[in-house]
Amino acid sequence: MDNPSEMKIAVRLNWDVIRAHSIERKLVNLTQTLADVGERAAIREITSVASSRLNGDDAAVLPSAPPNSRTVAATDLMVEGRHFLREWSTPREIGKKAILRNFADVEAMGARPVAALLAIAAPGDTPVPFVRGIAEGIAEHSSFYNAELVGGDLTKSDLLVINITAVGFLGGSLPALTLDGARAGQQVVAHGKIGHSAAGLALLERFGRNLPAGHEHLQPLIDAHCAPWLNPGRGVIARAAGVTAMTDNSDGLIQDCTTMAEHSCVHMDLDPQALQPEELLCQAADLLDCDPWEWVLSGGEDHTLIGTTAKEAPSGFRKIGTVTRGCGVTLGGTTPSYQKGWLSF
């Protein structure tokens, strides 16, 4: 099931049960804040919508990994004002984005996410329903992976900070899809949209959530930024199909490909035809009077899976370039017009 709508239908019954359980257990008044209810009640709100039998003790004891498997772990922070804004994103979207960022890192290793830990540092005046909404988004997105929120922490802070730690299993004896596995003679392949999140951010910066009349069809770009989507299981498929190196497009296509090329001591030449901006990106660029290639090459936060393989592109992937001897990244044999990407500092 490659279509997000098909995935949602497949888990709808399970999610409806979770949502019904949440409605039945309205633990706090909708106007109350974290300072009003305290840590224990706030944690109960989170676990009421993201329940797991593994949660509730000092630490979660996960089931043993399947035979001949290894454990994979990843962690990622989201800080309000830097990674999201409340006026642009709903609490549920923030939760979805937080979990996807981490599960994409697990997938990029060729592994399957199985569990997550959530730590939230928040001001005391944060509404409890806002925190519960984050947990709802995490639970909904995790359900596509049959993964669970198994623990975490909650503390007071001047800034709202969300941290996810994801755990996954890497099955079989094949090597993990590390950054140093690309080889000359291979092709570069990709799964997922490229440039959509950056285009959505540009629209949000200009219009907020209220797109101009006649441009409502650009909403999927905003959705791609506020709650990015990656078809679950593609990392496992890629590894089984012969992909040798992989990363996710979080910092920008050129930045992330450059990182892989440097670790593997190879040169990557990306195909401009394969990366030609989609019509939706071109329409958004016309509206904003900018170049859609900037979003494609340096946007990031799509969490597209980018890999290399000597075989045919795996199911759900497409060829976007070639790997040769040398170093660096080019676009159609020339230096890319945009290379900046995302930098934390």
Short mmCIF file of C-alpha atoms in Angstrom, two decimals:
data_model
loop_
_atom_site.label_atom_id
_atom_site.label_comp_id
_atom_site.label_asym_id
_atom_site.label_seq_id
_atom_site.Cartn_x
_atom_site.Cartn_y
_atom_site.Cartn_z
CA MET A 1 0.00 0.00 0.00
CA ASP A 2 1.97 2.99 -1.27
CA ASN A 3 -0.88 5.49 -1.07
CA PRO A 4 -1.24 7.32 2.27
CA SER A 5 -5.04 7.05 2.01
CA GLU A 6 -4.80 3.27 1.68
CA MET A 7 -2.57 3.14 4.73
CA LYS A 8 -5.07 5.21 6.69
CA ILE A 9 -7.95 2.93 5.71
CA ALA A 10 -5.93 -0.09 6.81
CA VAL A 11 -5.44 1.26 10.34
CA ARG A 12 -8.67 3.23 10.68
CA LEU A 13 -10.35 0.71 12.96
CA ASN A 14 -7.34 0.63 15.27
CA TRP A 15 -7.09 4.44 15.37
CA ASP A 16 -10.85 4.80 15.92
CA VAL A 17 -10.48 2.63 19.02
CA ILE A 18 -7.67 4.85 20.31
CA ARG A 19 -9.70 8.00 19.61
CA ALA A 20 -12.81 6.58 21.27
CA HIS A 21 -10.72 5.67 24.31
CA SER A 22 -9.49 9.27 24.41
CA ILE A 23 -13.03 10.66 24.28
CA GLU A 24 -14.12 8.38 27.10
CA ARG A 25 -11.23 9.48 29.29
CA LYS A 26 -11.42 13.26 29.34
CA LEU A 27 -9.07 13.56 32.25
CA VAL A 28 -8.78 17.32 32.44
CA ASN A 29 -10.70 20.45 31.57
CA LEU A 30 -9.90 21.79 28.10
CA THR A 31 -8.90 25.17 29.55
CA GLN A 32 -6.35 23.81 32.01
CA THR A 33 -2.59 24.16 31.57
CA LEU A 34 0.30 21.92 32.55
CA ALA A 35 0.86 24.09 35.63
CA ASP A 36 -2.80 23.62 36.60
CA VAL A 37 -2.85 19.83 36.47
CA GLY A 38 0.74 18.86 37.25
CA GLU A 39 3.10 16.30 35.77
CA ARG A 40 1.22 13.10 36.66
CA ALA A 41 -2.09 14.22 35.19
CA ALA A 42 -0.36 15.51 32.06
CA ILE A 43 1.40 12.18 31.57
CA ARG A 44 -1.93 10.40 31.97
CA GLU A 45 -3.27 12.59 29.15
CA ILE A 46 -0.42 11.48 26.90
CA THR A 47 -0.74 7.79 27.71
CA SER A 48 -4.51 7.90 27.32
CA VAL A 49 -4.12 8.57 23.58
CA ALA A 50 -0.76 6.85 23.00
CA SER A 51 -1.16 3.78 25.16
CA SER A 52 1.25 0.87 25.45
CA ARG A 53 1.46 -1.98 27.92
CA LEU A 54 5.22 -1.31 27.96
CA ASN A 55 4.76 2.21 29.32
CA GLY A 56 4.44 3.24 32.97
CA ASP A 57 7.59 1.97 34.66
CA ASP A 58 11.01 3.56 35.15
CA ALA A 59 12.06 2.22 31.75
CA ALA A 60 10.43 0.25 28.95
CA VAL A 61 11.51 -3.36 28.50
CA LEU A 62 11.23 -4.09 24.79
CA PRO A 63 10.67 -7.58 23.39
CA SER A 64 13.81 -9.32 22.18
CA ALA A 65 14.81 -8.52 18.63
CA PRO A 66 14.06 -11.32 16.14
CA PRO A 67 16.86 -13.85 15.61
CA ASN A 68 19.84 -12.51 13.66
CA SER A 69 18.69 -8.92 14.18
CA ARG A 70 20.29 -5.79 15.56
CA THR A 71 18.80 -2.82 17.39
CA VAL A 72 18.84 0.64 15.77
CA ALA A 73 18.30 3.89 17.72
CA ALA A 74 17.86 7.51 16.62
CA THR A 75 16.94 10.75 18.35
CA ASP A 76 15.90 14.19 17.11
CA LEU A 77 14.85 17.47 18.75
CA MET A 78 12.18 19.94 17.67
CA VAL A 79 12.27 23.43 19.18
CA GLU A 80 9.36 25.85 18.92
CA GLY A 81 10.24 28.84 16.78
CA ARG A 82 12.92 26.93 14.93
CA HIS A 83 11.27 23.71 13.75
CA PHE A 84 7.59 24.61 14.08
CA LEU A 85 5.20 27.42 14.99
CA ARG A 86 1.90 26.89 16.77
CA GLU A 87 0.14 29.36 14.47
CA TRP A 88 1.11 27.24 11.47
CA SER A 89 0.81 23.70 12.82
CA THR A 90 -1.83 21.90 14.84
CA PRO A 91 -0.64 19.88 17.84
CA ARG A 92 -1.42 16.66 15.96
CA GLU A 93 0.69 17.81 12.98
CA ILE A 94 3.57 18.64 15.30
CA GLY A 95 3.38 15.13 16.75
CA LYS A 96 3.33 13.56 13.29
CA LYS A 97 6.31 15.60 12.19
CA ALA A 98 8.27 14.75 15.33
CA ILE A 99 7.82 11.00 14.94
CA LEU A 100 8.35 10.96 11.17
CA ARG A 101 11.70 12.75 11.47
CA ASN A 102 12.95 9.95 13.71
CA PHE A 103 11.33 7.00 11.99
CA ALA A 104 12.80 8.23 8.67
CA ASP A 105 16.28 8.00 10.23
CA VAL A 106 15.56 4.41 11.28
CA GLU A 107 14.20 3.58 7.82
CA ALA A 108 17.28 5.13 6.21
CA MET A 109 19.36 2.43 7.91
CA GLY A 110 17.15 -0.24 6.33
CA ALA A 111 15.51 -0.98 9.67
CA ARG A 112 11.92 -1.20 10.94
CA PRO A 113 10.78 1.23 13.67
CA VAL A 114 9.20 -0.58 16.62
CA ALA A 115 9.05 1.91 19.51
CA ALA A 116 9.55 5.53 20.51
CA LEU A 117 10.21 7.58 23.64
CA LEU A 118 8.83 11.10 23.99
CA ALA A 119 10.37 13.88 26.11
CA ILE A 120 8.65 17.27 26.31
CA ALA A 121 10.00 20.41 27.95
CA ALA A 122 7.25 23.05 28.03
CA PRO A 123 6.23 26.29 29.73
CA GLY A 124 3.78 25.87 32.59
CA ASP A 125 1.06 27.77 30.72
CA THR A 126 1.01 25.24 27.86
CA PRO A 127 -2.58 23.99 27.46
CA VAL A 128 -2.98 20.33 28.34
CA PRO A 129 -5.02 19.65 25.14
CA PHE A 130 -2.03 20.91 23.14
CA VAL A 131 0.23 18.26 24.69
CA ARG A 132 -2.45 15.61 24.25
CA GLY A 133 -2.73 16.60 20.58
CA ILE A 134 1.00 16.04 20.10
CA ALA A 135 0.61 12.57 21.58
CA GLU A 136 -2.37 11.88 19.29
CA GLY A 137 -0.27 12.74 16.24
CA ILE A 138 2.55 10.50 17.44
CA ALA A 139 0.16 7.63 18.09
CA GLU A 140 -1.57 7.99 14.73
CA HIS A 141 1.68 8.06 12.74
CA SER A 142 3.21 5.25 14.82
CA SER A 143 0.23 3.04 14.08
CA PHE A 144 1.27 2.87 10.41
CA TYR A 145 4.45 1.14 11.59
CA ASN A 146 2.83 -0.99 14.30
CA ALA A 147 5.12 0.90 16.65
CA GLU A 148 4.28 2.20 20.13
CA LEU A 149 5.12 5.12 22.37
CA VAL A 150 6.68 3.27 25.30
CA GLY A 151 7.83 6.02 27.66
CA GLY A 152 9.38 9.44 28.06
CA ASP A 153 9.61 12.47 30.28
CA LEU A 154 7.89 15.80 30.92
CA THR A 155 9.46 18.88 32.52
CA LYS A 156 9.04 22.63 32.79
CA SER A 157 10.98 24.93 30.49
CA ASP A 158 10.94 28.45 29.11
CA LEU A 159 10.80 27.01 25.57
CA LEU A 160 8.66 24.23 24.12
CA VAL A 161 11.03 21.43 23.11
CA ILE A 162 9.98 18.01 21.82
CA ASN A 163 12.43 15.14 21.68
CA ILE A 164 11.77 11.71 20.21
CA THR A 165 14.01 8.70 20.59
CA ALA A 166 13.13 5.99 18.08
CA VAL A 167 14.08 2.32 18.31
CA GLY A 168 14.05 -0.12 15.42
CA PHE A 169 15.14 -3.62 14.44
CA LEU A 170 17.53 -4.41 11.60
CA GLY A 171 16.79 -7.95 10.49
CA GLY A 172 19.04 -10.47 8.75
CA SER A 173 22.74 -10.49 8.03
CA LEU A 174 22.83 -7.80 5.34
CA PRO A 175 24.80 -4.69 6.40
CA ALA A 176 22.97 -1.58 7.52
CA LEU A 177 22.53 1.14 4.88
CA THR A 178 25.25 3.42 6.15
CA LEU A 179 26.51 6.59 4.47
CA ASP A 180 29.78 4.97 3.36
CA GLY A 181 28.26 2.23 1.21
CA ALA A 182 27.98 4.04 -2.15
CA ARG A 183 30.25 2.74 -4.93
CA ALA A 184 31.25 3.94 -8.37
CA GLY A 185 29.08 2.39 -11.09
CA GLN A 186 25.91 2.51 -8.99
CA GLN A 187 22.83 4.66 -9.50
CA VAL A 188 21.26 7.12 -7.08
CA VAL A 189 17.63 6.33 -6.24
CA ALA A 190 14.94 8.15 -4.28
CA HIS A 191 11.60 7.43 -2.64
CA GLY A 192 9.27 10.29 -1.78
CA LYS A 193 8.66 13.91 -2.71
CA ILE A 194 11.55 16.36 -3.07
CA GLY A 195 11.08 20.10 -2.50
CA HIS A 196 7.50 19.95 -1.22
CA SER A 197 8.25 20.76 2.41
CA ALA A 198 10.37 23.77 1.47
CA ALA A 199 7.65 25.02 -0.85
CA GLY A 200 5.12 24.61 1.95
CA LEU A 201 7.33 26.60 4.31
CA ALA A 202 7.63 29.40 1.73
CA LEU A 203 3.85 29.52 1.39
CA LEU A 204 3.42 29.61 5.15
CA GLU A 205 5.92 32.44 5.49
CA ARG A 206 3.98 34.49 2.93
CA PHE A 207 0.33 33.59 3.67
CA GLY A 208 0.18 31.58 6.88
CA ARG A 209 -2.44 28.82 6.69
CA ASN A 210 -4.77 31.00 4.58
CA LEU A 211 -3.86 30.50 0.93
CA PRO A 212 -5.16 33.14 -1.51
CA ALA A 213 -8.46 32.42 -3.25
CA GLY A 214 -7.90 30.26 -6.29
CA HIS A 215 -4.73 28.69 -4.89
CA GLU A 216 -6.24 26.23 -2.44
CA HIS A 217 -4.85 23.37 -4.56
CA LEU A 218 -1.41 24.22 -3.11
CA GLN A 219 -2.50 22.94 0.32
CA PRO A 220 -0.63 19.60 -0.09
CA LEU A 221 2.63 21.57 -0.04
CA ILE A 222 1.74 23.09 3.34
CA ASP A 223 0.75 19.64 4.57
CA ALA A 224 4.13 18.31 3.41
CA HIS A 225 5.87 20.80 5.68
CA CYS A 226 3.60 20.61 8.72
CA ALA A 227 3.12 16.81 8.67
CA PRO A 228 5.52 15.11 6.21
CA TRP A 229 4.71 11.60 5.00
CA LEU A 230 6.91 8.63 4.12
CA ASN A 231 5.50 5.29 3.03
CA PRO A 232 6.35 2.89 5.89
CA GLY A 233 8.68 -0.01 5.19
CA ARG A 234 10.53 1.38 2.18
CA GLY A 235 13.86 1.30 4.02
CA VAL A 236 13.47 -2.42 4.67
CA ILE A 237 12.47 -2.99 1.03
CA ALA A 238 15.46 -1.01 -0.22
CA ARG A 239 17.92 -3.00 1.88
CA ALA A 240 16.44 -6.32 0.77
CA ALA A 241 16.57 -5.19 -2.88
CA GLY A 242 20.28 -4.41 -2.87
CA VAL A 243 20.60 -0.74 -1.86
CA THR A 244 24.02 -0.26 -0.27
CA ALA A 245 23.89 3.26 1.22
CA MET A 246 21.01 5.50 2.24
CA THR A 247 20.06 8.70 4.01
CA ASP A 248 16.91 10.77 4.33
CA ASN A 249 16.54 14.21 2.76
CA SER A 250 16.35 16.28 5.94
CA ASP A 251 18.98 18.98 5.36
CA GLY A 252 18.58 19.49 1.61
CA LEU A 253 19.20 17.22 -1.38
CA ILE A 254 22.64 18.57 -2.28
CA GLN A 255 23.72 18.72 1.37
CA ASP A 256 22.62 15.16 2.11
CA CYS A 257 24.01 13.73 -1.11
CA THR A 258 27.29 15.54 -0.44
CA THR A 259 27.47 13.97 3.01
CA MET A 260 26.96 10.52 1.50
CA ALA A 261 29.48 11.19 -1.29
CA GLU A 262 32.11 12.35 1.22
CA HIS A 263 31.64 9.33 3.49
CA SER A 264 31.81 6.95 0.51
CA CYS A 265 34.63 8.83 -1.30
CA VAL A 266 32.63 8.96 -4.55
CA HIS A 267 31.14 11.51 -6.93
CA MET A 268 27.39 11.78 -7.52
CA ASP A 269 25.92 13.35 -10.63
CA LEU A 270 22.20 14.05 -10.22
CA ASP A 271 19.93 13.99 -13.26
CA PRO A 272 18.14 17.35 -13.81
CA GLN A 273 15.43 15.63 -15.85
CA ALA A 274 14.64 13.21 -13.03
CA LEU A 275 14.55 16.08 -10.53
CA GLN A 276 12.55 18.50 -12.69
CA PRO A 277 10.22 20.44 -10.32
CA GLU A 278 6.69 19.08 -10.34
CA GLU A 279 3.83 21.18 -11.63
CA LEU A 280 2.60 21.93 -8.12
CA LEU A 281 6.02 23.33 -7.20
CA CYS A 282 6.08 25.44 -10.36
CA GLN A 283 2.65 26.86 -9.58
CA ALA A 284 3.73 27.78 -6.05
CA ALA A 285 6.91 29.35 -7.41
CA ASP A 286 4.90 31.45 -9.87
CA LEU A 287 2.70 32.67 -7.01
CA LEU A 288 5.71 33.53 -4.85
CA ASP A 289 7.90 34.75 -7.72
CA CYS A 290 10.81 32.45 -6.92
CA ASP A 291 12.77 29.54 -8.39
CA PRO A 292 11.37 26.06 -7.58
CA TRP A 293 14.83 24.55 -8.09
CA GLU A 294 15.90 26.12 -4.80
CA TRP A 295 13.29 24.03 -2.99
CA VAL A 296 14.32 20.85 -4.80
CA LEU A 297 18.06 21.22 -4.29
CA SER A 298 18.34 22.86 -0.86
CA GLY A 299 14.93 22.63 0.80
CA GLY A 300 15.16 19.51 2.98
CA GLU A 301 12.62 18.27 5.56
CA ASP A 302 10.86 16.06 3.00
CA HIS A 303 12.61 13.07 4.61
CA THR A 304 12.77 11.45 1.18
CA LEU A 305 14.89 8.30 1.22
CA ILE A 306 18.00 8.74 -0.97
CA GLY A 307 20.10 5.65 -1.68
CA THR A 308 22.56 4.01 -4.06
CA THR A 309 22.38 0.61 -5.73
CA ALA A 310 24.01 -1.39 -8.50
CA LYS A 311 20.66 -3.02 -9.27
CA GLU A 312 17.35 -1.72 -10.58
CA ALA A 313 15.58 0.88 -8.45
CA PRO A 314 13.60 -0.94 -5.72
CA SER A 315 9.81 -0.86 -5.72
CA GLY A 316 8.62 2.66 -4.95
CA PHE A 317 12.01 4.22 -5.77
CA ARG A 318 13.14 6.06 -8.92
CA LYS A 319 16.55 6.75 -10.43
CA ILE A 320 17.77 10.34 -9.92
CA GLY A 321 21.48 10.10 -10.69
CA THR A 322 24.67 8.08 -11.05
CA VAL A 323 27.74 7.36 -8.90
CA THR A 324 31.26 7.63 -10.34
CA ARG A 325 34.83 7.87 -9.11
CA GLY A 326 35.84 11.22 -7.65
CA CYS A 327 34.24 13.40 -5.02
CA GLY A 328 31.41 15.89 -4.64
CA VAL A 329 27.96 16.30 -6.17
CA THR A 330 26.98 17.82 -9.51
CA LEU A 331 23.70 18.38 -11.33
CA GLY A 332 23.88 17.35 -14.96
CA GLY A 333 27.66 17.58 -14.79
CA THR A 334 27.76 21.13 -13.44
CA THR A 335 27.85 22.78 -10.02
CA PRO A 336 24.29 23.03 -8.61
CA SER A 337 22.83 26.54 -8.48
CA TYR A 338 21.65 25.97 -4.90
CA GLN A 339 23.70 24.10 -2.30
CA LYS A 340 23.03 25.79 1.03
CA GLY A 341 20.57 23.47 2.78
CA TRP A 342 19.71 23.39 6.49
CA LEU A 343 22.34 24.13 9.12
CA SER A 344 21.68 23.91 12.85
CA PHE A 345 24.20 26.68 13.60
#
